Amino acid sequence: MPCKTTESEEGSLPKDQCESPLINENNEGCAGGGVVLKKGPWTSTEDAILVDFVKKHGEGNWNAVQKHSGLFRCGKSCRLRWANHLRPNLKKGAFTAEEERLIIELHAKMGNKWARMAAHLPGRTDNEIKNYWNTRIKRRQRAGLPLYPPEVCFQALQESQHGQNTVGVNGGDRGHHDILLTNSYEIPDVIFDSLKANQGVLPYVPELPDIPTSSMLLKGLGSPQYCTLQPIMPIQKRLRESNELFPGPSASVGNGFSSFEQFQDDTCDKVALSFGFSLPLDPDPAIKNSESFGVIQGCHSLSNGNSSASKPTSRAVKLELPSLQYAETDFSNWVASSPRPLLESVDAFIKSPPPAGTFEIDCSSPRNSGLLDALLQESKNLSSSKKHSSDKSSNSSSATPGDIADSSTLNICETEWADYGDPISPFGHSTTSLFSEISPISASGSSMDGQPSAETFTGIIVKSEPVDIAWTSDREEESTARLSFTQPDALLGVDWLEQSSGCIKDQSTFATFLDDDFDIDYKHMAAGTSTSNQGWGLNSFAWNNMPAVCQMSDLP
DNA sequence: AAGGAACACAACCGCCACGTT
DNA sequence: TAACGTGGCGGTTGTGTTCCT
C-alpha cells in the first residue's frame, strides 16, 4: 500500500523529502500552471502541510492549497487525501459487523452511492466502503453466492408486495408514453428477437419457442443469484450499452418501441422504463391476497420505471436516485398510484429492519469476521444442501414450456434453492434443473431441450471459497423454507444479451446459461476469451432491469 | 521456502453538477 | 447564456500485503 510507505517514513525523514521534497520525478503529475504536480503516495510531510493548511484555512478551495501551501499536489488530490485520511474523526480499521450489515442494507437501498453510504457510516469514507464492497463482490462472485443475504431479499420482497399487486399485465399496444407511465415491467422482446435471429449462427444458442419472454425471465429472477451481482452501472453507461446491444432500427421492443436508440436522447428514467419488466400474468389472486407471492424488481431498481414515471424527467435524474428513495417520499401515494419499486421496498425495509435476530451474524472469522464471512459461509452450506435437493431438481425438470408460460412464474421457484447442490456448477445449480427451468429453450443441434448433456459442461473448475464461520445450514434451510428463488442465470447473464446483439462467437457463451462463474471459467479455459468489463456491464445492465420473482409458499 | 493468487487499500482519472463571472 | 472554475462522485488502477499451494 502506498501510504504504508508513507507511514514507514515517519520514523525517519525520507530521502525524497530531504533531497527532493515534494516532487518525485517518477511521480510527476499533470502540469498545472507550469508547476509539475506530484502524484503517487503522500508523504508525511505533505500530510502535515495539508493538515496545517486546512487548520488555518478550513476545508475547501483545494486548489489554493497548492498555490499557497507549497504542496505540489493538485486540489483534487489534496481534497481526497484530506477526506480519506487526514480529516479528524476518521475511523480506521476493519469494518465492524454492524457496519457491514449497514453497508449491505445501504447498498441494497442506494446502489453504488458510496458517498451517501458513507454519510450513514460516521468516520468511514466512501472510498473505504467502495473498496470493501468491491472486494465483497469479488468474493461473492467467486463463491457464486448471492450478494445480499436472503434476509435482505426477503425483506425487500415483503416490502414489494404492495407493488406487485399493481403490476399490470402487459397487454395491448401502448405508446411510448404509456409505457413510461405504466406500472408494468416489460421485457423488451427485442432481446429474444435478436436471440432468435442468432440461432442460425451460434452453435449453442438455444432455440426460443414462442413463449412469453417475461415468464422465462421471471422464472429465474427470484433467485438469490439475482439479489447479487449488480454493480450499478451509471445509467448513462447502461444507455450506451443498450445501444450496443440492440443496435439498429430493426430492434423493436414491442409495444411501440422501435429501437432503443430512440431513448438515447431521452431521459434515463425513460430508458429505464423501457427496459422495465412486467409480470406476464396476473398472479393468483389468492396467492396475491395472502401475500405469498412477491416480486422483487431488482435489488437496484435504479432504472425502475416507476420511480420516475410520476416524476418530471430531468437530466438531473440521470445520475441520481429517484426521489422516492428518500425518507421524505410519501410512499402512500406510490402505493396508491403505482407499484412500489424495489428501492422503495428496500428503503422501507431499512427503515423497518427485521426483528433482532433475523440478521444475526456470527463473527468468528479470524480475518474478517462479520457479515461478509457469514455470507461466505452460505457458499459452504449451499454445497452441502445438494444432499437434500436431488428429488426437487427432478420435480422442476418436469416443467413443460406450457407450464412455464402459464403458471410457473408463480410456482417453479420452489425447488431452486435446493438445486444449489449440483456439483457441476460452482453455484451449485443443477444443470439438469436449470435446463428444466428453461426447458423451452433448446439448443439447436444439441440436446439442450431435454436433459442437457452433462459432459458438455465437464471440466468446469469448481472453486470452493474458504469459509470461516457458520451461516448455518439450519439458517439456510430456514431461509429456503421461507423463500424460494429461481434463477436461470443465463437469462440475465452477459452472454445472453450478447446473443441478443449477435455478438456470440463461440459456444462458451452458452455457458452463461449455467452460471456466471462457469462462464468465466469456461471462457478462460476453452475459449480463451476475456471476461471483460463489457460482460459486467451487460450483466449489470440486465440485472438492473430485471425483476426477481420470489415465491414464499411457506410463509404464513 | 518460494512463487503465485488473492486480498486490501490508496490514489488517480474522467465525468458531472453547480456556482460564479 | 455561455464559459470557466471548483468540488464531488464513482470507476479503475497500481501496489504492498497476506494467504495458499
XYZ file of C-alpha atoms (C1' of nucleotides) in Angstrom:
598
model
C 0.000 0.000 0.000
C 1.469 3.220 -0.998
C 0.633 5.001 2.151
C 2.236 2.402 4.268
C 5.386 3.516 2.704
C 4.485 6.918 3.848
C 3.778 5.720 7.324
C 7.006 3.875 7.466
C 8.768 7.010 6.562
C 7.532 8.791 9.587
C 10.232 7.377 11.759
C 12.944 8.954 9.767
C 12.739 11.554 7.158
C 12.522 10.023 3.774
C 15.168 10.855 1.341
C 12.833 12.275 -1.172
C 11.582 14.722 1.362
C 15.036 15.921 2.085
C 16.513 15.931 -1.287
C 13.589 16.494 -3.475
C 10.920 17.494 -1.067
C 7.761 17.152 -2.947
C 8.421 16.311 -6.456
C 9.410 12.865 -7.343
C 10.413 12.686 -10.896
C 8.900 9.282 -11.075
C 5.636 10.620 -9.858
C 5.231 13.693 -11.830
C 1.733 14.734 -12.160
C -0.043 16.843 -14.609
C 1.311 20.240 -15.044
C -0.711 22.964 -13.509
C 0.275 26.471 -14.288
C 3.732 25.385 -15.201
C 4.138 23.539 -11.943
C 4.712 19.851 -12.115
C 2.381 18.351 -9.625
C 3.345 15.313 -7.750
C 1.405 12.134 -7.956
C 1.500 8.961 -6.040
C 1.684 8.254 -2.374
C 1.609 11.067 0.043
C 4.467 11.596 2.398
C 4.037 12.504 5.990
C 5.470 15.901 5.246
C 2.868 16.510 2.647
C 0.249 15.365 5.042
C 1.495 17.759 7.635
C 1.442 20.607 5.202
C -2.031 19.799 4.157
C -3.302 19.421 7.671
C -1.738 22.657 8.626
C -3.255 24.414 5.708
C -6.694 23.076 6.412
C -6.439 24.037 10.019
C -5.666 27.559 9.018
C -7.990 27.971 6.127
C -10.554 25.318 6.525
C -11.739 22.797 4.027
C -12.489 23.774 0.529
C -10.718 25.835 -2.014
C -8.415 22.963 -2.552
C -6.646 24.433 -5.465
C -5.448 27.128 -3.174
C -3.586 24.532 -1.199
C -1.174 24.047 -3.971
C -0.885 27.708 -4.570
C -0.311 28.803 -1.030
C 0.978 25.906 0.926
C 3.822 24.775 -1.218
C 2.299 21.423 -1.818
C 2.837 20.263 -5.336
C -0.405 18.449 -5.382
C -3.451 19.249 -7.333
C -6.518 20.319 -5.459
C -8.243 17.136 -6.166
C -5.510 15.119 -4.676
C -5.490 17.310 -1.605
C -9.166 17.006 -1.113
C -9.009 13.276 -1.474
C -6.141 12.954 0.901
C -7.870 15.072 3.455
C -11.192 13.409 3.126
C -9.920 9.889 3.156
C -7.023 10.034 5.508
C -6.376 13.277 7.272
C -9.612 14.706 8.409
C -10.436 14.154 12.027
C -12.869 11.579 13.304
C -11.950 9.130 10.680
C -12.486 5.625 11.797
C -9.762 3.323 10.746
C -9.595 -0.393 10.820
C -11.806 -3.173 9.704
C -15.484 -2.717 9.397
C -17.453 -3.984 12.284
C -20.188 -6.485 11.774
C -22.705 -3.783 12.320
C -21.074 -1.629 9.741
C -21.004 -4.476 7.306
C -24.640 -5.097 7.861
C -25.378 -1.460 7.364
C -23.369 -1.350 4.201
C -25.300 -4.217 2.771
C -28.541 -2.602 3.655
C -27.472 0.700 2.296
C -26.238 -0.822 -0.879
C -29.482 -2.586 -1.351
C -31.110 0.726 -0.907
C -28.781 3.010 -2.766
C -26.650 1.002 -5.049
C -23.181 2.275 -5.647
C -23.744 5.570 -3.978
C -20.688 5.376 -1.867
C -20.726 8.913 -0.677
C -24.261 8.617 0.519
C -23.494 5.380 2.158
C -20.553 6.937 3.862
C -22.833 9.548 5.266
C -24.556 6.794 7.153
C -21.313 5.435 8.473
C -19.635 8.042 10.618
C -15.932 8.009 10.298
C -15.968 5.939 7.181
C -15.143 7.217 3.767
C -16.783 6.470 0.524
C -13.551 5.038 -0.696
C -13.388 2.619 2.152
C -16.888 1.490 1.581
C -16.347 1.207 -2.092
C -13.269 -0.862 -1.638
C -14.973 -3.049 0.847
C -17.897 -3.562 -1.400
C -15.866 -4.298 -4.438
C -13.906 -6.853 -2.556
C -17.077 -8.332 -1.319
C -18.476 -8.513 -4.784
C -15.466 -10.347 -5.980
C -15.623 -12.823 -3.211
C -19.261 -13.375 -3.578
C -18.854 -13.730 -7.271
C -16.160 -16.239 -6.878
C -18.186 -18.184 -4.457
C -21.228 -17.974 -6.635
C -23.218 -16.551 -3.841
C -25.927 -14.019 -3.632
C -24.731 -10.602 -2.890
C -27.451 -9.954 -0.476
C -28.320 -12.382 2.226
C -31.723 -13.964 1.945
C -32.965 -11.763 4.695
C -32.389 -8.692 2.652
C -34.070 -10.210 -0.329
C -36.812 -11.437 1.838
C -37.428 -8.119 3.392
C -37.256 -6.460 0.066
C -39.715 -8.973 -1.156
C -42.045 -8.266 1.650
C -41.885 -4.609 1.004
C -42.516 -5.160 -2.628
C -45.719 -6.969 -2.015
C -47.682 -3.828 -2.326
C -46.016 -3.047 -5.545
C -46.639 -6.319 -7.219
C -50.306 -6.028 -6.554
C -50.482 -3.300 -9.051
C -48.150 -4.749 -11.567
C -50.182 -4.815 -14.627
C -50.466 -7.272 -17.390
C -48.632 -6.237 -20.409
C -51.304 -6.161 -22.947
C -52.272 -4.281 -25.989
C -50.495 -1.639 -27.866
C -49.146 1.070 -25.861
C -47.347 4.060 -26.962
C -44.082 5.075 -25.602
C -45.576 7.434 -23.213
C -47.999 4.929 -21.943
C -45.267 2.576 -21.230
C -43.439 5.184 -19.404
C -46.355 5.610 -17.217
C -47.340 2.089 -16.863
C -46.844 0.106 -13.795
C -45.770 -2.967 -15.539
C -42.290 -4.160 -16.004
C -41.854 -5.161 -19.511
C -39.317 -7.379 -21.042
C -38.098 -5.953 -24.246
C -38.884 -8.549 -26.778
C -36.005 -7.343 -28.797
C -33.770 -9.378 -26.619
C -35.423 -12.505 -27.643
C -35.982 -11.486 -31.168
C -32.320 -10.946 -31.527
C -31.650 -14.152 -29.820
C -33.712 -15.982 -32.297
C -32.001 -14.212 -35.076
C -28.745 -15.628 -33.908
C -29.846 -19.164 -33.741
C -28.646 -19.949 -37.124
C -25.253 -18.576 -36.437
C -24.460 -19.571 -32.986
C -23.916 -23.203 -32.359
C -25.146 -23.129 -28.839
C -27.720 -20.502 -28.980
C -30.867 -22.138 -27.928
C -33.951 -22.002 -29.920
C -36.523 -19.861 -28.406
C -40.013 -21.017 -28.572
C -42.733 -18.522 -28.640
C -43.340 -18.385 -25.041
C -43.799 -15.285 -23.084
C -40.355 -13.983 -22.676
C -41.167 -12.393 -19.478
C -42.202 -15.638 -17.995
C -38.937 -17.115 -18.908
C -37.141 -14.398 -17.179
C -39.374 -14.205 -14.270
C -38.938 -17.810 -13.823
C -35.473 -17.336 -12.691
C -35.270 -13.890 -11.424
C -36.199 -14.510 -7.945
C -33.220 -16.480 -7.044
C -30.764 -15.195 -4.619
C -28.480 -15.020 -7.514
C -30.436 -12.126 -8.654
C -30.088 -10.418 -5.499
C -26.496 -10.412 -6.464
C -24.012 -9.085 -8.862
C -25.439 -5.844 -9.786
C -22.760 -3.328 -9.970
C -24.613 -0.229 -10.636
C -23.576 0.946 -13.954
C -24.212 4.561 -14.450
C -27.382 4.854 -16.313
C -25.654 6.770 -18.956
C -23.306 3.930 -19.497
C -26.104 1.477 -19.494
C -27.673 3.576 -22.101
C -24.641 3.223 -24.234
C -24.572 -0.444 -23.586
C -28.133 -0.753 -24.558
C -27.470 0.907 -27.785
C -24.723 -1.507 -28.495
C -26.797 -4.393 -27.512
C -29.775 -3.506 -29.526
C -28.492 -1.682 -32.461
C -30.360 -0.673 -35.452
C -33.863 0.262 -36.166
C -34.929 -3.297 -36.530
C -34.625 -3.875 -32.889
C -38.138 -3.385 -31.866
C -39.053 -3.557 -28.324
C -42.613 -4.251 -28.942
C -45.466 -2.152 -27.869
C -44.415 0.640 -29.998
C -40.766 0.740 -29.237
C -38.965 0.864 -32.436
C -35.479 0.987 -31.127
C -33.560 1.517 -28.049
C -31.803 4.231 -29.819
C -34.780 6.348 -29.563
C -34.161 6.708 -25.925
C -30.678 7.867 -26.202
C -31.683 11.405 -26.102
C -34.363 10.858 -23.688
C -34.070 10.868 -20.030
C -32.527 7.963 -18.363
C -35.567 7.085 -16.474
C -37.456 6.750 -19.666
C -34.898 4.320 -20.778
C -35.123 2.599 -17.538
C -38.782 2.309 -18.011
C -38.402 0.968 -21.413
C -36.253 -1.719 -20.001
C -38.518 -2.468 -17.187
C -40.270 -5.712 -16.959
C -43.704 -6.782 -16.280
C -45.366 -9.730 -14.909
C -46.818 -11.538 -17.791
C -49.583 -12.957 -15.826
C -51.610 -11.773 -13.049
C -50.618 -13.760 -10.085
C -53.060 -15.947 -8.484
C -55.298 -13.614 -6.629
C -55.431 -15.923 -3.746
C -51.760 -16.023 -3.573
C -51.593 -12.378 -4.045
C -54.038 -11.725 -1.342
C -52.257 -13.915 1.035
C -49.078 -12.191 0.073
C -47.364 -15.405 -0.543
C -46.135 -14.252 -3.836
C -43.909 -11.384 -4.437
C -41.897 -9.644 -6.972
C -38.633 -8.047 -6.471
C -37.970 -5.589 -9.147
C -34.334 -5.954 -8.810
C -32.460 -5.009 -5.788
C -31.222 -1.962 -7.566
C -34.041 -0.636 -9.431
C -32.291 2.479 -10.290
C -33.825 2.083 -13.596
C -37.111 1.151 -12.283
C -39.590 2.963 -14.292
C -41.992 3.621 -11.560
C -39.585 5.685 -9.730
C -39.579 8.284 -12.348
C -42.806 7.770 -14.086
C -44.564 10.140 -11.820
C -41.739 12.490 -11.674
C -40.861 15.065 -14.183
C -37.924 13.800 -16.037
C -34.874 15.839 -15.994
C -31.275 15.386 -16.700
C -30.588 15.648 -13.079
C -32.361 12.409 -12.600
C -29.857 10.742 -14.744
C -27.286 10.159 -12.138
C -29.385 10.441 -9.125
C -31.606 8.008 -7.492
C -35.241 8.581 -7.730
C -36.552 10.802 -5.097
C -38.673 8.044 -3.843
C -35.680 6.625 -2.190
C -35.577 9.348 0.261
C -37.248 9.293 3.505
C -39.371 12.249 2.720
C -41.009 10.426 -0.076
C -44.613 9.849 0.552
C -44.890 6.197 -0.076
C -48.549 6.080 0.463
C -49.058 7.933 -2.715
C -46.907 5.483 -4.505
C -48.781 2.590 -3.151
C -51.992 4.049 -4.259
C -50.931 5.023 -7.672
C -48.261 2.681 -8.715
C -46.344 -0.343 -7.726
C -43.608 0.427 -5.414
C -40.286 -0.164 -6.868
C -37.894 -2.236 -5.004
C -35.866 0.682 -3.979
C -38.753 1.840 -2.030
C -39.171 -1.579 -0.734
C -35.694 -1.886 0.460
C -35.855 1.562 1.746
C -38.815 0.658 3.764
C -37.031 -2.414 4.865
C -34.196 -0.393 6.117
C -36.480 1.906 7.912
C -38.183 -1.038 9.484
C -35.485 -3.556 9.861
C -36.290 -7.094 10.667
C -36.575 -8.048 14.243
C -33.414 -8.636 16.084
C -32.078 -11.973 15.228
C -33.073 -12.050 11.642
C -29.787 -10.573 10.731
C -27.619 -12.100 13.294
C -24.051 -12.516 12.411
C -21.642 -14.960 13.666
C -18.402 -13.135 13.922
C -15.949 -15.835 14.440
C -13.959 -15.185 11.387
C -10.386 -14.694 12.321
C -9.681 -12.393 9.478
C -12.678 -10.518 8.514
C -15.263 -11.509 10.937
C -18.702 -10.379 10.330
C -21.357 -10.455 7.770
C -19.057 -10.930 4.909
C -17.851 -14.181 6.188
C -21.256 -15.136 7.216
C -22.257 -14.726 3.652
C -19.382 -16.769 2.510
C -20.412 -19.498 4.803
C -23.505 -19.584 2.776
C -21.487 -20.989 -0.041
C -20.445 -23.889 2.027
C -23.917 -24.640 3.081
C -25.236 -24.321 -0.363
C -22.898 -27.015 -1.451
C -23.993 -29.255 1.322
C -27.591 -28.641 0.533
C -27.317 -30.731 -2.577
C -27.818 -33.767 -0.483
C -31.368 -32.744 0.018
C -32.208 -31.480 -3.335
C -31.991 -34.150 -5.950
C -35.651 -35.019 -5.831
C -36.610 -31.425 -6.059
C -34.491 -30.999 -9.081
C -36.279 -33.753 -10.801
C -39.515 -32.117 -9.980
C -38.529 -28.946 -11.573
C -37.283 -30.701 -14.615
C -40.726 -31.930 -15.314
C -41.916 -28.493 -16.099
C -43.096 -28.003 -19.582
C -42.941 -24.904 -21.614
C -46.572 -24.545 -21.221
C -46.257 -24.755 -17.557
C -43.791 -22.073 -17.562
C -45.819 -19.886 -19.723
C -48.898 -20.408 -17.711
C -48.097 -20.613 -14.144
C -44.557 -21.396 -13.499
C -43.970 -17.806 -12.949
C -45.508 -18.324 -9.650
C -44.554 -21.798 -8.785
C -41.462 -23.014 -10.409
C -39.239 -21.469 -7.898
C -39.961 -23.970 -5.267
C -37.074 -26.208 -5.906
C -34.489 -23.777 -6.929
C -32.878 -23.090 -3.679
C -32.272 -26.719 -3.159
C -30.828 -27.025 -6.583
C -27.754 -25.325 -5.400
C -26.261 -28.619 -4.680
C -25.405 -29.689 -8.125
C -21.733 -30.424 -8.336
C -21.477 -29.268 -11.867
C -21.991 -25.675 -11.233
C -19.927 -23.574 -8.957
C -23.147 -22.033 -7.971
C -24.434 -25.379 -7.168
C -27.045 -25.108 -9.805
C -28.011 -28.305 -11.278
C -27.647 -28.074 -14.933
C -30.436 -30.516 -15.125
C -32.721 -28.465 -13.087
C -31.561 -25.365 -14.708
C -32.309 -26.617 -18.103
C -35.518 -27.905 -16.946
C -36.136 -24.478 -15.700
C -35.562 -23.108 -19.095
C -36.804 -26.103 -20.852
C -38.466 -24.067 -23.529
C -35.015 -23.252 -24.668
C -33.411 -25.859 -26.717
C -30.082 -25.663 -28.314
C -30.093 -26.098 -31.973
C -28.035 -29.011 -32.939
C -27.737 -30.195 -29.428
C -29.835 -31.784 -26.880
C -30.481 -28.802 -24.833
C -34.180 -29.146 -24.955
C -34.144 -32.148 -22.795
C -31.657 -33.128 -20.279
C -28.534 -31.322 -21.086
C -25.571 -33.328 -21.855
C -23.588 -33.332 -18.737
C -20.339 -33.827 -20.484
C -20.962 -30.653 -22.287
C -20.080 -28.958 -19.096
C -17.438 -31.187 -17.741
C -14.130 -29.797 -16.867
C -15.549 -26.885 -15.076
C -13.355 -25.672 -12.339
C -15.366 -25.559 -9.247
C -13.868 -23.273 -6.763
C -14.638 -23.532 -3.152
C -14.469 -20.440 -1.142
C -12.875 -20.671 2.232
C -15.459 -20.056 4.790
C -14.779 -19.175 8.312
C -17.994 -19.092 10.083
C -21.332 -20.608 10.010
C -24.183 -19.365 8.115
C -25.684 -22.464 9.385
C -27.463 -24.987 7.340
C -30.392 -24.511 9.557
C -30.492 -20.920 8.699
C -30.139 -21.738 5.110
C -32.962 -24.170 5.238
C -34.980 -21.752 7.161
C -34.470 -19.224 4.512
C -35.275 -21.757 1.925
C -38.457 -22.599 3.614
C -39.452 -19.055 3.776
C -38.415 -18.015 0.410
C -37.798 -19.846 -2.745
C -35.984 -18.431 -5.648
C -35.463 -19.364 -9.174
C -32.668 -18.333 -11.315
C -31.731 -19.247 -14.779
C -28.615 -17.260 -14.521
C -28.088 -17.298 -18.158
C -31.184 -15.408 -18.864
C -29.680 -12.460 -17.231
C -26.177 -13.258 -17.995
C -23.845 -11.273 -20.010
C -23.834 -13.516 -22.901
C -27.470 -13.825 -23.080
C -27.511 -10.258 -24.046
C -24.540 -10.735 -26.208
C -26.507 -13.301 -28.019
C -29.187 -10.790 -28.366
C -26.869 -8.482 -30.075
C -25.346 -11.093 -32.206
C -22.019 -10.902 -30.540
C -21.599 -14.514 -29.714
C -18.562 -16.049 -31.094
C -18.232 -19.366 -29.502
C -20.031 -21.928 -27.593
C -18.702 -20.741 -24.334
C -21.308 -18.149 -24.475
C -23.893 -20.619 -23.696
C -22.138 -21.411 -20.535
C -23.784 -18.390 -19.174
C -26.925 -20.321 -19.169
C -25.449 -22.225 -16.369
C -23.936 -19.538 -14.344
C -21.572 -16.698 -14.420
C -18.738 -18.451 -12.751
C -18.976 -21.250 -15.159
C -18.969 -18.744 -17.852
C -15.855 -17.181 -16.577
C -14.000 -20.385 -16.076
C -15.177 -21.881 -19.247
C -14.222 -18.886 -21.210
C -10.825 -18.854 -19.734
C -10.353 -22.496 -20.268
C -11.855 -23.257 -23.540
C -12.466 -20.112 -25.394
C -9.655 -18.003 -24.209
C -11.873 -15.001 -24.309
C -11.562 -12.491 -21.633
C -14.146 -11.817 -19.093
C -14.250 -8.247 -19.924
C -15.941 -5.411 -18.276
C -18.354 -5.467 -21.040
C -19.718 -8.554 -19.557
C -20.166 -6.930 -16.305
C -21.742 -4.021 -17.841
C -24.156 -6.030 -19.770
C -24.842 -8.209 -16.895
C -25.455 -5.375 -14.603
C -27.480 -3.701 -17.195
C -29.667 -6.678 -17.487
C -29.806 -7.211 -13.834
C -30.734 -3.752 -13.005
C -33.687 -4.034 -15.188
C -34.815 -7.415 -14.194
C -37.435 -8.149 -11.702
C -36.916 -11.027 -9.426
C -39.597 -13.447 -8.603
C -39.726 -14.948 -5.246
C -42.149 -17.391 -4.016
C -42.870 -17.545 -0.416
C -45.084 -20.528 -0.373
C -44.210 -21.364 3.150
C -44.884 -18.023 4.552
C -47.719 -17.786 6.948
C 10.890 -21.573 1.390
C 9.281 -19.858 -2.958
C 6.080 -18.440 -6.163
C 1.635 -17.243 -7.444
C -3.013 -15.900 -6.366
C -5.965 -13.273 -3.805
C -6.784 -9.518 -0.949
C -6.822 -4.780 0.690
C -6.254 -0.213 0.042
C -4.583 4.318 -1.602
C -4.619 7.103 -5.307
C -5.787 8.564 -9.865
C -8.906 9.562 -13.678
C -12.889 11.049 -16.041
C -17.220 12.788 -15.767
C -20.715 15.640 -13.982
C -23.171 19.252 -11.254
C -23.114 23.567 -9.529
C -21.805 28.235 -8.738
C -19.669 32.336 -10.427
C -18.394 35.602 -13.813
C -26.432 32.445 -21.767
C -22.010 30.615 -22.280
C -17.583 29.850 -20.337
C -14.949 28.694 -16.649
C -13.538 27.002 -12.159
C -14.322 24.050 -8.421
C -15.833 20.236 -5.852
C -17.801 15.761 -5.663
C -18.581 11.158 -7.077
C -17.908 6.646 -8.994
C -14.911 3.611 -11.535
C -10.484 1.942 -12.208
C -5.674 1.073 -11.474
C -1.462 0.144 -9.134
C 0.915 -1.792 -5.418
C 2.002 -3.720 -0.942
C 0.442 -7.499 1.996
C -1.347 -11.889 3.104
C -2.609 -16.433 2.109
C -2.243 -20.724 -0.195
C -0.121 -24.465 -2.626
